[in-house]
mmCIF file of C-alpha atoms in Angstrom:
data_model
loop_
_atom_site.group_PDB
_atom_site.id
_atom_site.type_symbol
_atom_site.label_atom_id
_atom_site.label_comp_id
_atom_site.label_asym_id
_atom_site.label_seq_id
_atom_site.Cartn_x
_atom_site.Cartn_y
_atom_site.Cartn_z
ATOM 1 C CA MET A 1 -15.382 -89.817 -97.906
ATOM 2 C CA ALA A 2 -18.872 -88.421 -97.293
ATOM 3 C CA PHE A 3 -17.640 -85.158 -95.751
ATOM 4 C CA PHE A 4 -15.116 -84.640 -98.536
ATOM 5 C CA ALA A 5 -17.702 -85.294 -101.269
ATOM 6 C CA LEU A 6 -20.327 -83.065 -99.608
ATOM 7 C CA VAL A 7 -17.950 -80.129 -99.189
ATOM 8 C CA GLY A 8 -16.744 -80.532 -102.778
ATOM 9 C CA GLY A 9 -20.321 -80.597 -104.065
ATOM 10 C CA ILE A 10 -21.862 -77.771 -102.030
ATOM 11 C CA THR A 11 -19.286 -75.071 -102.728
ATOM 12 C CA PRO A 12 -20.455 -72.498 -105.312
ATOM 13 C CA GLY A 13 -19.992 -73.456 -108.934
ATOM 14 C CA PRO A 14 -21.751 -73.604 -112.308
ATOM 15 C CA VAL A 15 -23.842 -76.682 -111.513
ATOM 16 C CA ASN A 16 -25.159 -75.101 -108.313
ATOM 17 C CA VAL A 17 -25.902 -71.723 -109.891
ATOM 18 C CA ILE A 18 -28.006 -73.424 -112.571
ATOM 19 C CA ALA A 19 -29.793 -75.533 -109.927
ATOM 20 C CA SER A 20 -30.816 -72.381 -108.050
ATOM 21 C CA SER A 21 -31.980 -70.751 -111.264
ATOM 22 C CA LEU A 22 -34.120 -73.757 -112.191
ATOM 23 C CA GLY A 23 -35.597 -74.043 -108.702
ATOM 24 C CA ALA A 24 -36.501 -70.352 -108.548
ATOM 25 C CA ARG A 25 -38.006 -70.103 -112.006
ATOM 26 C CA TRP A 26 -39.729 -73.456 -112.538
ATOM 27 C CA GLY A 27 -39.745 -75.279 -109.218
ATOM 28 C CA TRP A 28 -38.542 -78.709 -108.154
ATOM 29 C CA SER A 29 -40.117 -80.495 -111.134
ATOM 30 C CA ALA A 30 -37.637 -78.707 -113.426
ATOM 31 C CA ALA A 31 -34.707 -78.735 -111.004
ATOM 32 C CA TRP A 32 -34.562 -82.418 -110.017
ATOM 33 C CA PRO A 33 -33.563 -83.785 -113.474
ATOM 34 C CA HIS A 34 -30.653 -81.322 -113.460
ATOM 35 C CA VAL A 35 -29.745 -82.426 -109.913
ATOM 36 C CA LEU A 36 -29.874 -86.088 -110.951
ATOM 37 C CA GLY A 37 -27.876 -85.484 -114.139
ATOM 38 C CA ALA A 38 -25.182 -83.569 -112.263
ATOM 39 C CA SER A 39 -24.969 -86.299 -109.614
ATOM 40 C CA LEU A 40 -24.656 -89.041 -112.235
ATOM 41 C CA GLY A 41 -22.039 -86.950 -114.018
ATOM 42 C CA TYR A 42 -19.961 -86.550 -110.873
ATOM 43 C CA CYS A 43 -20.243 -90.262 -110.089
ATOM 44 C CA ALA A 44 -19.003 -91.007 -113.621
ATOM 45 C CA MET A 45 -16.107 -88.592 -113.156
ATOM 46 C CA VAL A 46 -15.026 -90.294 -109.921
ATOM 47 C CA GLY A 47 -15.261 -93.667 -111.640
ATOM 48 C CA ALA A 48 -13.260 -92.445 -114.621
ATOM 49 C CA MET A 49 -10.531 -90.997 -112.405
ATOM 50 C CA GLY A 50 -10.300 -94.214 -110.442
ATOM 51 C CA SER A 51 -10.187 -96.302 -113.619
ATOM 52 C CA GLY A 52 -7.073 -94.757 -115.131
ATOM 53 C CA LEU A 53 -8.059 -91.409 -116.637
ATOM 54 C CA GLN A 54 -5.797 -89.740 -114.103
ATOM 55 C CA LEU A 55 -2.783 -91.511 -115.632
ATOM 56 C CA ALA A 56 -3.920 -90.683 -119.183
ATOM 57 C CA LEU A 57 -4.177 -86.977 -118.346
ATOM 58 C CA ALA A 58 -0.720 -87.055 -116.777
ATOM 59 C CA GLN A 59 0.690 -88.467 -120.033
ATOM 60 C CA ARG A 60 -1.364 -86.151 -122.312
ATOM 61 C CA PRO A 61 -1.825 -82.849 -120.417
ATOM 62 C CA GLU A 62 -3.092 -81.107 -123.558
ATOM 63 C CA LEU A 63 -6.350 -83.073 -123.193
ATOM 64 C CA ALA A 64 -7.059 -81.279 -119.932
ATOM 65 C CA HIS A 65 -6.240 -77.953 -121.617
ATOM 66 C CA TYR A 66 -8.731 -78.531 -124.448
ATOM 67 C CA THR A 67 -11.388 -79.692 -121.986
ATOM 68 C CA GLN A 68 -11.009 -76.485 -119.972
ATOM 69 C CA TRP A 69 -11.663 -74.325 -123.030
ATOM 70 C CA LEU A 70 -14.572 -76.501 -124.149
ATOM 71 C CA GLY A 71 -16.116 -76.281 -120.681
ATOM 72 C CA ALA A 72 -15.582 -72.512 -120.528
ATOM 73 C CA THR A 73 -17.288 -72.026 -123.897
ATOM 74 C CA TYR A 74 -20.290 -74.154 -122.927
ATOM 75 C CA LEU A 75 -20.712 -72.398 -119.571
ATOM 76 C CA LEU A 76 -20.505 -68.942 -121.171
ATOM 77 C CA TYR A 77 -23.193 -70.042 -123.623
ATOM 78 C CA LEU A 78 -25.417 -71.124 -120.719
ATOM 79 C CA ALA A 79 -24.661 -67.878 -118.856
ATOM 80 C CA PHE A 80 -25.816 -65.857 -121.868
ATOM 81 C CA ARG A 81 -28.981 -67.930 -122.278
ATOM 82 C CA ILE A 82 -29.894 -67.625 -118.598
ATOM 83 C CA GLY A 83 -28.963 -63.958 -118.275
ATOM 84 C CA THR A 84 -30.950 -62.836 -121.318
ATOM 85 C CA SER A 85 -34.031 -65.046 -120.873
ATOM 86 C CA GLU A 86 -37.374 -63.327 -120.444
ATOM 87 C CA PRO A 87 -39.627 -63.761 -117.387
ATOM 88 C CA SER A 88 -42.004 -66.721 -117.417
ATOM 89 C CA GLY A 89 -45.183 -65.970 -119.289
ATOM 90 C CA ALA A 90 -43.964 -62.709 -120.804
ATOM 91 C CA MET A 91 -45.512 -61.904 -124.163
ATOM 92 C CA ASP A 92 -43.705 -60.797 -127.282
ATOM 93 C CA SER A 93 -45.094 -58.484 -129.979
ATOM 94 C CA SER A 94 -47.158 -61.314 -131.447
ATOM 95 C CA PRO A 95 -50.335 -61.947 -129.395
ATOM 96 C CA SER A 96 -50.411 -65.561 -130.501
ATOM 97 C CA LYS A 97 -46.994 -66.531 -129.174
ATOM 98 C CA SER A 98 -45.669 -66.638 -125.627
ATOM 99 C CA VAL A 99 -42.001 -66.075 -124.954
ATOM 100 C CA ARG A 100 -40.811 -68.814 -122.633
ATOM 101 C CA PRO A 101 -37.492 -68.455 -120.846
ATOM 102 C CA THR A 102 -34.681 -70.706 -121.888
ATOM 103 C CA ARG A 103 -33.800 -73.561 -119.569
ATOM 104 C CA PRO A 104 -30.982 -76.091 -119.700
ATOM 105 C CA GLN A 105 -31.656 -79.545 -121.072
ATOM 106 C CA ALA A 106 -32.752 -81.185 -117.823
ATOM 107 C CA LEU A 107 -30.907 -84.430 -117.003
ATOM 108 C CA TRP A 108 -28.547 -84.320 -119.983
ATOM 109 C CA GLY A 109 -27.831 -80.636 -119.344
ATOM 110 C CA GLY A 110 -26.937 -81.356 -115.709
ATOM 111 C CA PHE A 111 -24.689 -84.242 -116.727
ATOM 112 C CA LEU A 112 -22.938 -82.179 -119.411
ATOM 113 C CA THR A 113 -22.479 -79.126 -117.189
ATOM 114 C CA GLN A 114 -20.935 -81.276 -114.479
ATOM 115 C CA THR A 115 -18.596 -83.219 -116.741
ATOM 116 C CA LEU A 116 -17.346 -80.014 -118.426
ATOM 117 C CA ASN A 117 -16.617 -78.420 -115.065
ATOM 118 C CA PRO A 118 -12.872 -78.572 -114.252
ATOM 119 C CA LYS A 119 -13.602 -78.023 -110.560
ATOM 120 C CA GLY A 120 -15.502 -81.324 -110.490
ATOM 121 C CA TRP A 121 -12.591 -83.159 -112.136
ATOM 122 C CA LEU A 122 -10.116 -81.708 -109.648
ATOM 123 C CA VAL A 123 -12.302 -82.714 -106.693
ATOM 124 C CA ALA A 124 -12.783 -86.203 -108.157
ATOM 125 C CA MET A 125 -9.051 -86.600 -108.752
ATOM 126 C CA SER A 126 -8.235 -85.435 -105.221
ATOM 127 C CA GLY A 127 -10.809 -87.765 -103.692
ATOM 128 C CA VAL A 128 -9.574 -90.775 -105.633
ATOM 129 C CA GLY A 129 -6.011 -89.943 -104.627
ATOM 130 C CA MET A 130 -6.934 -89.689 -100.935
ATOM 131 C CA PHE A 131 -9.459 -92.495 -100.491
ATOM 132 C CA VAL A 132 -8.906 -95.049 -103.271
ATOM 133 C CA ALA A 133 -5.295 -95.085 -104.466
ATOM 134 C CA GLY A 134 -3.129 -97.382 -102.380
ATOM 135 C CA SER A 135 -6.016 -98.933 -100.445
ATOM 136 C CA ALA A 136 -6.114 -102.663 -99.712
ATOM 137 C CA ASP A 137 -8.934 -103.228 -102.248
ATOM 138 C CA GLU A 138 -8.960 -100.358 -104.727
ATOM 139 C CA THR A 139 -11.927 -101.713 -106.713
ATOM 140 C CA LEU A 140 -14.144 -101.932 -103.625
ATOM 141 C CA TYR A 141 -13.055 -98.532 -102.330
ATOM 142 C CA LEU A 142 -13.703 -96.959 -105.737
ATOM 143 C CA GLN A 143 -17.211 -98.442 -105.869
ATOM 144 C CA VAL A 144 -17.972 -97.185 -102.363
ATOM 145 C CA PHE A 145 -16.568 -93.753 -103.160
ATOM 146 C CA CYS A 146 -18.668 -93.556 -106.360
ATOM 147 C CA VAL A 147 -21.873 -94.306 -104.427
ATOM 148 C CA ILE A 148 -21.021 -91.827 -101.671
ATOM 149 C CA SER A 149 -20.074 -89.193 -104.245
ATOM 150 C CA PHE A 150 -23.405 -89.609 -106.037
ATOM 151 C CA MET A 151 -25.407 -89.243 -102.816
ATOM 152 C CA ALA A 152 -23.354 -86.281 -101.553
ATOM 153 C CA CYS A 153 -23.620 -84.479 -104.892
ATOM 154 C CA PHE A 154 -27.381 -85.078 -105.014
ATOM 155 C CA VAL A 155 -27.809 -83.604 -101.519
ATOM 156 C CA ALA A 156 -25.510 -80.640 -102.249
ATOM 157 C CA VAL A 157 -27.046 -79.648 -105.587
ATOM 158 C CA SER A 158 -30.549 -80.206 -104.167
ATOM 159 C CA ALA A 159 -29.717 -77.702 -101.428
ATOM 160 C CA TRP A 160 -28.939 -75.086 -104.076
ATOM 161 C CA ALA A 161 -32.172 -75.910 -105.918
ATOM 162 C CA GLY A 162 -33.950 -75.517 -102.562
ATOM 163 C CA LEU A 163 -32.426 -72.052 -102.232
ATOM 164 C CA GLY A 164 -34.045 -71.200 -105.537
ATOM 165 C CA LEU A 165 -37.379 -72.639 -104.385
ATOM 166 C CA ALA A 166 -37.203 -70.467 -101.258
ATOM 167 C CA ILE A 167 -37.315 -67.299 -103.369
ATOM 168 C CA LYS A 168 -39.875 -68.581 -105.887
ATOM 169 C CA GLU A 169 -42.617 -66.335 -104.515
ATOM 170 C CA TRP A 170 -40.358 -63.287 -104.805
ATOM 171 C CA MET A 171 -39.758 -64.353 -108.408
ATOM 172 C CA ALA A 172 -43.458 -63.895 -109.249
ATOM 173 C CA ASP A 173 -42.619 -60.274 -110.104
ATOM 174 C CA PRO A 174 -41.307 -60.157 -113.727
ATOM 175 C CA GLN A 175 -38.782 -57.448 -112.822
ATOM 176 C CA HIS A 176 -37.428 -59.622 -110.020
ATOM 177 C CA GLN A 177 -37.111 -62.468 -112.518
ATOM 178 C CA ARG A 178 -35.056 -60.270 -114.838
ATOM 179 C CA TRP A 179 -32.726 -59.253 -111.993
ATOM 180 C CA PHE A 180 -32.370 -62.850 -110.884
ATOM 181 C CA ASN A 181 -31.726 -64.101 -114.426
ATOM 182 C CA ARG A 182 -29.021 -61.492 -114.949
ATOM 183 C CA ALA A 183 -27.466 -62.193 -111.560
ATOM 184 C CA CYS A 184 -27.365 -65.945 -112.288
ATOM 185 C CA GLY A 185 -25.940 -65.308 -115.753
ATOM 186 C CA LEU A 186 -23.201 -63.097 -114.316
ATOM 187 C CA ALA A 187 -22.467 -65.579 -111.508
ATOM 188 C CA LEU A 188 -22.178 -68.414 -113.996
ATOM 189 C CA ALA A 189 -19.894 -66.340 -116.241
ATOM 190 C CA ALA A 190 -17.766 -65.488 -113.194
ATOM 191 C CA CYS A 191 -17.272 -69.214 -112.551
ATOM 192 C CA VAL A 192 -15.567 -69.407 -115.950
ATOM 193 C CA TRP A 193 -12.746 -66.992 -115.083
ATOM 194 C CA PRO A 194 -10.735 -69.424 -112.922
ATOM 195 C CA MET A 195 -11.041 -72.018 -115.694
ATOM 196 C CA VAL A 196 -9.766 -69.654 -118.393
ATOM 197 C CA SER A 197 -6.988 -68.135 -116.284
ATOM 198 C CA ALA A 198 -5.684 -71.625 -115.451
ATOM 199 C CA ALA A 199 -5.897 -72.887 -119.038
#
């Protein structure tokens, strides 16, 4: 369970790209609410899949289709915001106002990004199918899998935030920040393509 959840959480995806961006631009104090929100979101997804959502989606496949497009739209919005944000502390034409870069909505933003990510739902569904369905005590196994999934996701997304922290000093240069913001925006937008092509 732990290995499966860790591999599913640490592979590149929208949640991890945003974690790296937050870590690099604002440090751990800004990244950890996103990490926590994403971990809680994934735990909720595993719980939902184990509690019958899997059967509901099988009966109403159009729900999954609408969710994919909703998730793609939200992630493209975040990609644009990240990719076009100005470096920290940059000044606009008005000397009295500082232009602060846009950042996702901390814990709620992490939760929403995770729960609108089809990759997370597919991993959750696969994990429930492998480790919970058909077990001797499905309720107990689901509870255990939810806890393990939360911890594995927290470790995985934290690792991506740590990657951002590792280049924080390099990010002190405003031009480097612009390159990084654009790269993260493009990477996040690229994560949307598999969602749209499968929808």
